[in-house]
Coordinates of C-alpha atoms in Angstrom, one line a residue:
X194 CA -89.0 19.7 -100.9
X195 CA -85.4 20.2 -101.9
X196 CA -83.5 23.2 -100.5
X197 CA -80.2 25.0 -100.9
X198 CA -78.7 28.1 -99.2
X199 CA -76.8 30.8 -100.9
X200 CA -75.0 33.5 -98.8
X201 CA -76.9 36.8 -99.2
X202 CA -73.7 38.5 -100.2
X203 CA -73.5 36.2 -103.3
X204 CA -76.9 37.0 -104.7
X205 CA -76.2 40.5 -106.0
X206 CA -79.5 41.8 -104.6
X207 CA -78.3 43.5 -101.4
X208 CA -76.6 46.8 -100.9
X209 CA -72.9 47.1 -100.0
X210 CA -74.0 48.4 -96.6
X211 CA -76.0 45.2 -95.8
X212 CA -73.3 43.0 -97.2
X213 CA -70.7 44.7 -95.0
X214 CA -73.1 44.4 -92.0
X215 CA -73.4 40.7 -92.7
X216 CA -69.6 40.4 -92.9
X217 CA -69.4 42.2 -89.5
X218 CA -67.0 44.9 -90.8
X219 CA -65.2 46.5 -87.8
X220 CA -66.0 50.1 -88.8
X221 CA -69.8 49.3 -88.8
X222 CA -69.9 47.8 -85.4
X223 CA -70.6 51.1 -83.6
X224 CA -73.8 51.4 -85.6
X225 CA -75.4 48.2 -84.3
X226 CA -74.0 46.9 -81.1
X227 CA -74.5 43.1 -81.0
X228 CA -74.7 41.0 -84.1
X229 CA -77.4 38.3 -84.0
X230 CA -76.4 34.9 -82.9
X231 CA -77.9 32.5 -80.3
X232 CA -75.1 33.5 -77.8
X233 CA -75.6 37.2 -78.3
X234 CA -79.2 36.9 -77.1
X235 CA -78.1 36.2 -73.6
X236 CA -76.7 39.7 -73.1
X237 CA -79.6 41.2 -75.0
X238 CA -82.1 39.5 -72.6
X239 CA -80.2 40.7 -69.6
X240 CA -80.1 44.3 -70.9
X241 CA -83.7 44.4 -71.9
X242 CA -84.9 42.8 -68.7
X243 CA -83.2 45.4 -66.6
X244 CA -84.4 48.3 -68.7
X245 CA -88.0 47.6 -69.4
X246 CA -90.7 48.9 -67.0
X247 CA -93.1 46.3 -65.6
X248 CA -96.0 48.8 -66.1
X249 CA -95.5 48.8 -69.9
X250 CA -96.1 45.0 -69.9
X251 CA -99.5 45.4 -68.3
X252 CA -100.6 48.1 -70.8
X253 CA -99.4 46.1 -73.8
X254 CA -101.1 43.0 -72.6
X255 CA -104.3 44.9 -72.0
X256 CA -104.3 46.5 -75.4
X257 CA -103.7 43.2 -77.2
X258 CA -106.4 41.5 -75.2
X259 CA -108.9 44.1 -76.4
X260 CA -107.6 44.0 -80.0
X261 CA -108.1 40.2 -80.0
X262 CA -111.5 40.2 -78.4
X263 CA -113.3 39.8 -81.7
X264 CA -110.9 37.2 -83.2
X265 CA -110.7 33.5 -82.9
X266 CA -107.2 33.4 -81.5
X267 CA -105.3 30.2 -81.1
X268 CA -104.3 28.9 -77.6
X269 CA -100.7 29.8 -78.5
X270 CA -101.4 33.4 -79.3
X271 CA -103.6 33.9 -76.3
X272 CA -100.9 32.4 -74.1
X273 CA -98.3 34.7 -75.6
X274 CA -100.5 37.7 -74.9
X275 CA -100.9 36.7 -71.3
X276 CA -97.2 35.8 -71.0
X277 CA -96.2 39.4 -71.9
X278 CA -97.0 40.4 -68.4
X279 CA -94.2 38.1 -67.2
X280 CA -90.7 39.8 -66.8
X281 CA -89.1 36.7 -68.5
X282 CA -91.1 37.2 -71.7
X283 CA -89.6 38.9 -74.6
X284 CA -90.6 39.7 -78.2
X285 CA -89.1 39.2 -81.6
X286 CA -90.7 41.8 -83.9
X287 CA -91.1 42.2 -87.6
X288 CA -93.1 45.0 -89.2
X289 CA -94.9 45.5 -92.5
X290 CA -97.4 47.7 -94.3
X291 CA -101.1 46.8 -94.5
X292 CA -100.8 45.6 -98.1
X293 CA -103.9 44.3 -99.7
X294 CA -104.1 40.5 -99.2
X295 CA -100.5 40.7 -97.7
X296 CA -99.0 42.2 -100.8
X297 CA -95.6 40.8 -101.9
X298 CA -94.5 37.3 -100.9
X299 CA -91.8 38.6 -98.4
X300 CA -94.6 39.5 -96.0
X301 CA -94.8 35.7 -95.4
X302 CA -91.0 35.4 -95.0
X303 CA -90.8 38.2 -92.5
X304 CA -93.4 36.6 -90.2
X305 CA -92.1 33.0 -90.6
X306 CA -88.6 34.4 -89.7
X307 CA -89.9 35.9 -86.5
X308 CA -91.8 32.7 -85.6
X309 CA -88.9 30.5 -86.3
X310 CA -86.4 32.6 -84.3
X311 CA -88.8 32.7 -81.3
X312 CA -88.9 28.9 -81.4
X313 CA -85.1 28.6 -81.6
X314 CA -84.7 31.1 -78.7
X315 CA -87.1 29.0 -76.6
X316 CA -84.9 26.0 -77.2
X317 CA -81.7 27.9 -76.3
X318 CA -83.2 29.7 -73.3
X319 CA -86.0 27.5 -71.9
X320 CA -86.4 29.6 -68.7
X321 CA -87.7 32.6 -70.8
X322 CA -90.7 33.0 -73.2
X323 CA -90.4 34.5 -76.7
X324 CA -93.3 36.0 -78.6
X325 CA -93.3 36.6 -82.4
X326 CA -94.9 39.9 -83.1
X327 CA -96.1 41.4 -86.4
X328 CA -96.2 45.2 -86.0
X329 CA -98.8 46.6 -88.4
X330 CA -97.9 49.9 -90.0
X331 CA -101.4 51.1 -89.5
X332 CA -100.4 54.7 -89.2
X333 CA -98.7 54.8 -92.6
X334 CA -100.4 57.1 -95.1
X335 CA -99.0 55.9 -98.5
X336 CA -102.1 54.2 -99.9
X337 CA -100.6 53.8 -103.4
X338 CA -97.9 51.4 -101.9
X339 CA -100.5 49.1 -100.4
X340 CA -103.6 49.1 -102.5
X341 CA -102.7 46.3 -104.9
X342 CA -101.1 42.9 -105.2
X343 CA -100.1 40.7 -108.2
X344 CA -101.8 37.5 -109.1
X345 CA -100.6 35.4 -112.0
X346 CA -99.1 38.4 -113.8
X347 CA -102.1 40.6 -113.3
X348 CA -102.4 43.5 -110.9
X349 CA -105.4 43.3 -108.5
X350 CA -106.0 47.0 -107.5
X351 CA -108.2 48.7 -105.0
X352 CA -109.1 52.1 -106.5
X353 CA -110.4 54.7 -104.1
X354 CA -109.4 58.0 -102.6
X355 CA -107.5 57.8 -99.3
X356 CA -106.1 60.2 -96.6
X357 CA -104.9 59.9 -93.1
X358 CA -103.6 56.7 -91.5
X359 CA -104.3 53.7 -93.7
X360 CA -105.3 51.5 -90.8
X361 CA -108.4 53.7 -90.2
X362 CA -109.6 53.5 -93.8
X363 CA -113.0 51.9 -94.3
X364 CA -113.2 49.1 -96.8
X365 CA -115.4 50.7 -99.4
X366 CA -114.8 49.4 -102.9
X367 CA -113.4 46.0 -101.9
X368 CA -116.5 44.1 -103.0
X369 CA -115.6 44.8 -106.6
X370 CA -112.0 43.8 -105.9
X371 CA -113.2 40.5 -104.4
X372 CA -115.4 39.7 -107.4
X373 CA -112.4 40.2 -109.8
X374 CA -110.0 38.2 -107.7
X375 CA -112.6 35.5 -107.1
X376 CA -113.2 35.0 -110.8
X377 CA -109.4 34.8 -111.4
X378 CA -109.0 32.2 -108.7
X379 CA -111.2 29.7 -110.6
X380 CA -112.6 26.5 -109.1
X381 CA -111.1 24.2 -106.5
X382 CA -110.8 23.6 -102.8
X383 CA -107.7 25.8 -102.4
X384 CA -109.3 28.5 -104.4
X385 CA -112.4 28.4 -102.2
X386 CA -110.1 28.7 -99.1
X387 CA -108.5 31.8 -100.5
X388 CA -111.8 33.2 -101.6
X389 CA -113.3 32.8 -98.2
X390 CA -110.3 34.3 -96.5
X391 CA -110.4 37.4 -98.6
X392 CA -114.1 37.8 -98.2
X393 CA -114.0 37.3 -94.4
X394 CA -111.1 39.8 -94.0
X395 CA -112.2 42.6 -96.3
X396 CA -115.9 42.4 -96.5
X397 CA -116.7 41.6 -92.9
X398 CA -114.5 44.1 -91.1
X399 CA -114.8 47.9 -90.6
X400 CA -111.4 49.1 -91.5
X401 CA -108.1 48.1 -93.0
X402 CA -106.3 47.5 -89.7
X403 CA -108.9 45.1 -88.4
X404 CA -109.0 43.3 -91.8
X405 CA -105.2 42.9 -91.8
X406 CA -105.1 41.7 -88.3
X407 CA -107.8 39.1 -89.1
X408 CA -105.9 37.9 -92.2
X409 CA -102.6 37.6 -90.4
X410 CA -104.3 35.7 -87.6
X411 CA -105.9 33.3 -90.0
X412 CA -102.6 32.6 -91.8
X413 CA -100.3 32.5 -88.8
X414 CA -102.3 32.5 -85.6
X415 CA -101.8 28.7 -85.2
X416 CA -98.1 29.4 -84.9
X417 CA -98.6 31.8 -82.0
X418 CA -98.1 35.0 -83.9
X419 CA -99.3 38.2 -82.1
X420 CA -100.4 41.0 -84.3
X421 CA -100.2 44.5 -82.8
X422 CA -101.8 47.7 -83.9
X423 CA -99.9 50.4 -82.1
X424 CA -102.3 53.2 -83.1
X425 CA -103.6 53.3 -79.5
X426 CA -103.7 56.2 -77.0
X427 CA -102.6 54.0 -74.1
X428 CA -99.5 52.9 -75.9
X429 CA -98.7 56.4 -77.1
X430 CA -99.0 57.6 -73.6
X431 CA -96.0 55.4 -72.6
X432 CA -94.1 57.1 -75.4
X433 CA -94.9 60.6 -74.4
X434 CA -91.5 61.6 -72.9
X435 CA -89.8 60.6 -76.1
X436 CA -92.3 62.5 -78.2
X437 CA -91.6 65.6 -76.1
X438 CA -87.8 65.1 -76.7
X439 CA -88.4 65.2 -80.4
X440 CA -90.9 68.0 -80.5
X441 CA -89.2 70.4 -78.2
X442 CA -85.5 69.3 -78.2
X443 CA -85.2 67.8 -81.8
X444 CA -83.3 64.8 -80.3
X445 CA -83.9 62.6 -83.3
X446 CA -82.7 65.2 -85.8
X447 CA -79.4 65.9 -84.0
X448 CA -78.5 62.4 -83.0
X449 CA -79.4 60.6 -86.3
X450 CA -77.8 63.5 -88.2
X451 CA -74.5 62.8 -86.5
X452 CA -74.8 59.1 -87.2
X453 CA -75.4 59.8 -90.9
X454 CA -72.2 62.0 -90.9
X455 CA -70.2 59.1 -89.5
X456 CA -71.7 56.6 -92.0
X457 CA -70.9 59.0 -94.8
X458 CA -67.3 59.2 -93.6
X459 CA -66.8 55.4 -94.0
X460 CA -65.1 54.1 -97.2
X461 CA -68.1 52.0 -98.2
X462 CA -69.9 54.7 -100.1
X463 CA -73.1 53.8 -98.4
X464 CA -76.5 55.0 -99.6
X465 CA -78.3 56.8 -96.7
X466 CA -81.8 55.3 -96.5
X467 CA -83.7 58.1 -94.6
X468 CA -82.9 61.6 -93.3
X469 CA -84.4 62.9 -90.1
X470 CA -86.5 66.0 -89.9
X471 CA -86.3 68.6 -87.1
X472 CA -89.7 67.1 -85.9
X473 CA -90.2 63.4 -86.7
X474 CA -93.9 63.2 -86.0
X475 CA -97.2 63.6 -87.9
X476 CA -100.4 65.0 -86.6
X477 CA -103.0 62.2 -86.9
X478 CA -106.7 62.7 -86.8
X479 CA -109.5 61.3 -88.9
X480 CA -108.7 61.8 -92.6
X481 CA -105.4 63.6 -91.9
X482 CA -101.8 62.6 -91.2
X483 CA -99.6 65.5 -92.0
X484 CA -96.2 66.6 -90.7
X485 CA -95.8 68.8 -87.6
X486 CA -93.3 71.6 -88.1
X487 CA -92.0 74.4 -86.0
X488 CA -93.2 77.8 -87.3
X489 CA -92.2 81.1 -85.7
X490 CA -92.7 80.7 -81.9
X491 CA -95.2 77.9 -82.4
X492 CA -96.0 74.8 -84.4
X493 CA -98.2 74.1 -87.4
X494 CA -99.5 71.1 -89.3
X495 CA -98.4 71.1 -93.0
X496 CA -101.1 71.7 -95.6
X497 CA -103.8 72.6 -92.9
X498 CA -104.9 75.5 -90.9
X499 CA -104.0 73.8 -87.6
X500 CA -101.7 75.8 -85.4
X501 CA -100.3 75.4 -81.8
X502 CA -98.4 77.5 -79.4
X503 CA -95.8 75.5 -77.4
X504 CA -98.1 75.4 -74.4
X505 CA -101.1 74.3 -76.6
X506 CA -99.0 71.5 -78.2
X507 CA -97.9 70.2 -74.8
X508 CA -101.5 70.2 -73.7
X509 CA -102.5 68.4 -76.9
X510 CA -99.9 65.7 -76.3
X511 CA -101.0 65.3 -72.7
X512 CA -104.7 65.0 -73.6
X513 CA -104.4 63.2 -76.9
X514 CA -101.2 61.3 -77.4
X515 CA -102.8 59.2 -80.0
X516 CA -102.7 62.2 -82.4
X517 CA -98.9 62.1 -82.5
X518 CA -97.8 59.6 -85.2
X519 CA -94.1 58.7 -85.5
X520 CA -92.3 58.8 -88.8
X521 CA -89.7 56.4 -90.0
X522 CA -87.1 57.9 -87.7
X523 CA -89.1 57.6 -84.5
X524 CA -91.2 54.5 -85.1
X525 CA -88.4 52.1 -84.2
X526 CA -87.9 53.9 -80.9
X527 CA -91.7 53.7 -80.2
X528 CA -91.6 50.0 -80.9
X529 CA -88.7 49.4 -78.5
X530 CA -90.3 51.6 -75.7
X531 CA -93.6 49.8 -75.6
X532 CA -92.4 46.2 -76.2
X533 CA -89.9 44.0 -74.4
X534 CA -88.2 43.4 -77.7
X535 CA -84.9 41.7 -78.3
X536 CA -84.6 41.6 -82.1
X537 CA -86.0 43.4 -85.1
X538 CA -86.3 41.3 -88.3
X539 CA -86.5 43.3 -91.6
X540 CA -85.4 43.6 -95.2
X541 CA -82.2 45.2 -96.4
X542 CA -83.8 48.6 -96.8
X543 CA -85.2 48.5 -93.2
X544 CA -81.9 47.4 -91.6
X545 CA -80.1 50.2 -93.5
X546 CA -82.1 52.9 -91.8
X547 CA -82.0 51.1 -88.4
X548 CA -78.2 51.3 -88.7
X549 CA -78.6 55.1 -88.5
X550 CA -80.5 55.0 -85.2
X551 CA -78.2 53.6 -82.5
X552 CA -77.0 57.0 -81.3
X553 CA -80.6 58.1 -81.1
X554 CA -81.5 55.1 -78.9
X555 CA -78.5 55.7 -76.7
X556 CA -79.5 59.4 -76.2
X557 CA -83.0 58.2 -75.4
X558 CA -81.7 55.6 -72.9
X559 CA -83.5 52.7 -74.7
X560 CA -81.7 49.4 -75.5
X561 CA -80.9 49.0 -79.2
X562 CA -82.2 45.6 -80.5
X563 CA -80.3 43.0 -82.5
X564 CA -80.9 43.5 -86.2
X565 CA -81.6 40.4 -88.3
X566 CA -82.0 40.3 -92.0
X567 CA -85.2 38.4 -92.7
X568 CA -85.2 35.1 -94.6
X569 CA -85.5 35.4 -98.4
X570 CA -86.5 32.6 -100.7
X571 CA -86.9 31.6 -104.3
X572 CA -89.7 29.1 -104.9
X573 CA -89.5 26.7 -107.8
X574 CA -91.8 24.0 -109.0
X575 CA -90.5 20.5 -109.6
X576 CA -90.9 21.2 -113.4
X577 CA -88.7 24.3 -113.1
X578 CA -86.2 22.4 -111.1
X579 CA -86.0 19.8 -113.9
X580 CA -85.5 22.5 -116.5
X581 CA -82.6 23.9 -114.4
X582 CA -81.0 20.5 -114.4
X583 CA -81.5 19.9 -118.1
X584 CA -79.9 23.3 -118.8
X585 CA -76.9 22.2 -116.6
X586 CA -77.3 25.3 -114.5
X587 CA -76.8 25.6 -110.7
X588 CA -79.1 27.5 -108.5
X589 CA -76.3 30.1 -107.9
X590 CA -76.3 30.6 -111.7
X591 CA -79.8 31.9 -111.6
X592 CA -78.7 35.0 -109.6
X593 CA -76.3 36.1 -112.3
X594 CA -77.0 39.1 -114.4
X595 CA -79.1 37.8 -117.4
X596 CA -76.5 38.7 -120.0
X597 CA -73.7 37.0 -117.9
X598 CA -75.9 33.9 -117.4
X599 CA -76.5 33.6 -121.2
X600 CA -72.8 34.2 -121.9
X601 CA -71.8 31.6 -119.4
X602 CA -74.1 29.0 -120.8
X603 CA -73.2 29.7 -124.5
X604 CA -69.5 29.4 -123.7
X605 CA -70.2 26.0 -122.0
X606 CA -72.1 24.4 -124.8
X607 CA -70.5 26.0 -127.9
X608 CA -68.6 23.5 -130.1
X609 CA -66.1 26.3 -130.7
X610 CA -63.9 27.8 -128.0
X611 CA -64.9 31.4 -127.3
X612 CA -62.0 32.0 -125.1
X613 CA -59.2 33.8 -127.0
X614 CA -56.8 33.7 -124.0
X615 CA -54.3 31.4 -125.8
X616 CA -54.2 33.7 -128.8
X617 CA -53.7 36.7 -126.5
X618 CA -50.9 35.0 -124.7
X619 CA -49.3 34.1 -128.0
X620 CA -49.5 37.7 -129.2
X621 CA -48.0 39.0 -126.0
X622 CA -45.0 36.6 -126.4
X623 CA -44.5 37.8 -130.0
X624 CA -44.4 41.4 -128.8
X625 CA -42.0 40.5 -126.1
X626 CA -39.4 39.9 -128.9
X627 CA -40.3 43.3 -130.4
X628 CA -39.8 45.0 -127.1
X629 CA -36.3 43.5 -126.9
X630 CA -35.6 45.1 -130.3
X631 CA -37.2 48.4 -129.3
X632 CA -35.1 48.6 -126.1
X633 CA -32.0 48.9 -128.4
X634 CA -33.4 51.8 -130.5
X635 CA -35.1 55.1 -129.9
X636 CA -38.2 55.8 -127.8
X637 CA -40.4 56.5 -130.8
X638 CA -40.1 52.9 -132.0
X639 CA -40.9 51.6 -128.5
X640 CA -44.1 53.8 -128.5
X641 CA -45.1 52.3 -131.9
X642 CA -44.7 48.8 -130.6
X643 CA -46.8 49.5 -127.5
X644 CA -49.5 51.1 -129.5
X645 CA -49.6 48.1 -131.9
X646 CA -49.8 45.6 -129.1
X647 CA -52.8 47.5 -127.5
X648 CA -54.5 47.7 -130.9
X649 CA -54.1 44.0 -131.7
X650 CA -55.2 42.8 -128.2
X651 CA -58.3 45.0 -128.5
X652 CA -58.9 43.5 -132.0
X653 CA -58.8 40.0 -130.5
X654 CA -61.3 41.1 -127.8
X655 CA -63.7 42.4 -130.4
X656 CA -63.4 39.2 -132.4
X657 CA -64.1 37.2 -129.2
X658 CA -67.3 39.3 -128.6
X659 CA -68.4 38.8 -132.3
X660 CA -67.9 35.1 -132.0
X661 CA -69.9 35.0 -128.8
X662 CA -72.7 37.0 -130.5
X663 CA -72.7 34.7 -133.5
X664 CA -72.8 31.6 -131.2
X665 CA -75.7 33.1 -129.3
X666 CA -77.6 33.4 -132.6
X667 CA -76.7 29.8 -133.5
X668 CA -77.7 28.5 -130.1
X669 CA -80.8 30.7 -129.9
X670 CA -83.1 27.8 -128.7
X671 CA -80.8 27.1 -125.7
X672 CA -80.5 30.9 -125.0
X673 CA -84.3 31.3 -125.1
X674 CA -84.8 28.4 -122.6
X675 CA -82.2 30.0 -120.2
X676 CA -83.9 33.4 -120.4
X677 CA -87.4 32.0 -120.1
X678 CA -86.5 30.2 -116.9
X679 CA -84.8 33.1 -115.3
X680 CA -87.6 35.5 -116.3
X681 CA -90.1 33.2 -114.8
X682 CA -88.2 33.0 -111.5
X683 CA -87.2 36.7 -111.4
X684 CA -90.1 38.7 -112.7
X685 CA -89.0 41.9 -114.2
X686 CA -85.4 41.1 -113.3
X687 CA -86.2 41.4 -109.6
X688 CA -86.6 38.9 -106.7
X689 CA -89.7 36.8 -107.0
X690 CA -90.6 37.7 -103.4
X691 CA -90.9 41.4 -104.2
X692 CA -93.7 41.1 -106.7
X693 CA -95.6 37.8 -106.4
X694 CA -98.4 37.1 -103.9
X695 CA -98.5 34.1 -101.6
X696 CA -101.9 33.0 -103.1
X697 CA -100.2 31.8 -106.3
X698 CA -98.0 29.4 -104.4
X699 CA -100.8 28.4 -102.0
X700 CA -102.8 27.2 -105.1
X701 CA -99.8 25.3 -106.3
X702 CA -98.4 23.8 -103.1
X703 CA -101.3 23.9 -100.7
X704 CA -101.6 24.9 -97.0
X705 CA -98.5 22.9 -96.2
X706 CA -96.4 25.6 -97.9
X707 CA -96.0 27.7 -94.7
X708 CA -95.1 24.8 -92.5
X709 CA -92.5 23.6 -95.0
X710 CA -91.0 27.0 -95.2
X711 CA -91.0 27.4 -91.4
X712 CA -89.2 24.1 -91.0
X713 CA -86.6 24.9 -93.6
X714 CA -85.8 28.5 -92.6
X715 CA -82.8 29.1 -90.4
X716 CA -82.9 32.8 -89.7
X717 CA -79.5 33.0 -88.0
X718 CA -77.7 31.3 -90.9
X719 CA -78.1 34.5 -93.0
X720 CA -78.6 32.7 -96.3
X721 CA -80.9 33.1 -99.2
X722 CA -83.0 29.9 -99.6
X723 CA -83.9 28.2 -102.9
X724 CA -86.7 25.6 -102.6
X725 CA -87.9 23.1 -105.1
X726 CA -91.4 21.8 -104.3

């Protein structure tokens, strides 16, 4: 496997907020605390160790032991679960939705980033233990975002009605999905492996959370990954004081709102990712996950007949903490309260909303984790790598806007020079003489000279564009090859990892794919990786 790294900032696929974060701009520093580096983890370990209750460790270990009781967990994973009771054990967390058959490829990159960072931390701090954790978004309720994946240009979709937290959904209708996917896989040993994996996950489990946990364990359990479903009353009970602060004091709304105001005041023109609500919790019961809102002197659940007085809501929280489901504002806090976590690994959009939360964490007296942009990658076959070489393109060229890439290539291979800079310079020199004459006469003549210069320079620019267009037509075969390669590697003009599923590459490259990626990834380098297999 050949590999090359490109700085995230040079890809054109990340927001200016994330680019400025990676550049460690001074005015963004108050929004994140420590920037991820091996040295920064020393202080993070000390802070978390002194601010994480030992009682929480026992509860988390107990919950995980139960959740893994029906799985064939690896020795590494079981060891990690047990080690969480030790005050020198810390987690590295990534989170993701319960996408059907993992969904887009970056699911794999997130988890491998967490595994690799945990390994690197162990080498740097051998006296501590580091556990890679995949936090399942089992309480999410946006079924349309997770009910499909793409396979060889075809969407594989699970059609059914859904309500409530997606992790609790039964798996009705997935037999038909399996049959369709199985037929598309075709024959072969690798196809059989994927077929059996899908069948065991989705046809032999009772709900989507257990199916996803099984699948993640099958794919990454040998690496020691721990999969956590936080939809559990015991874990929610640990979070109860913070739920109260949000329900009755609107702490998330006030603190995050202030952070957003400060971000908006910065010169970066940053796009705000999420806005807090006065209450940042849903009410979660079977078949329902709807927002809690203050109403009159009490509370209600949106689009339902459920109502509470303040006293009743406090009693409900005390008796049934599992019914209070955090939204995007409070979920990160929940994670950091129940886990001895050091670092959250996420995509650009995720890190953008985490950067709004530091003030909320400070007001909640919870250490804010390091934020690490997950590894990203572009996977190319050897044949595609050869095409890239024949076209005399660099891997960095592939990240150019399609029109700019074609223009660059046409200019390089055209027998005619499509750069009219010499002509423009010659024209400017000619007008310099006219300006000398104009300086000795009235202003009206000077204005005429200026207008004529602008007109002729624009004329040269138009001719240059027409020549480029003509050469594109003449070199159409070359242009088509460039476009075809870029379209294949960037489906729909977007990153490959945002649409394609791991199964396609598993068929092409085999089970060694994950190990190769794990060895190549360097999470703290903050680079986009291009791999040729």
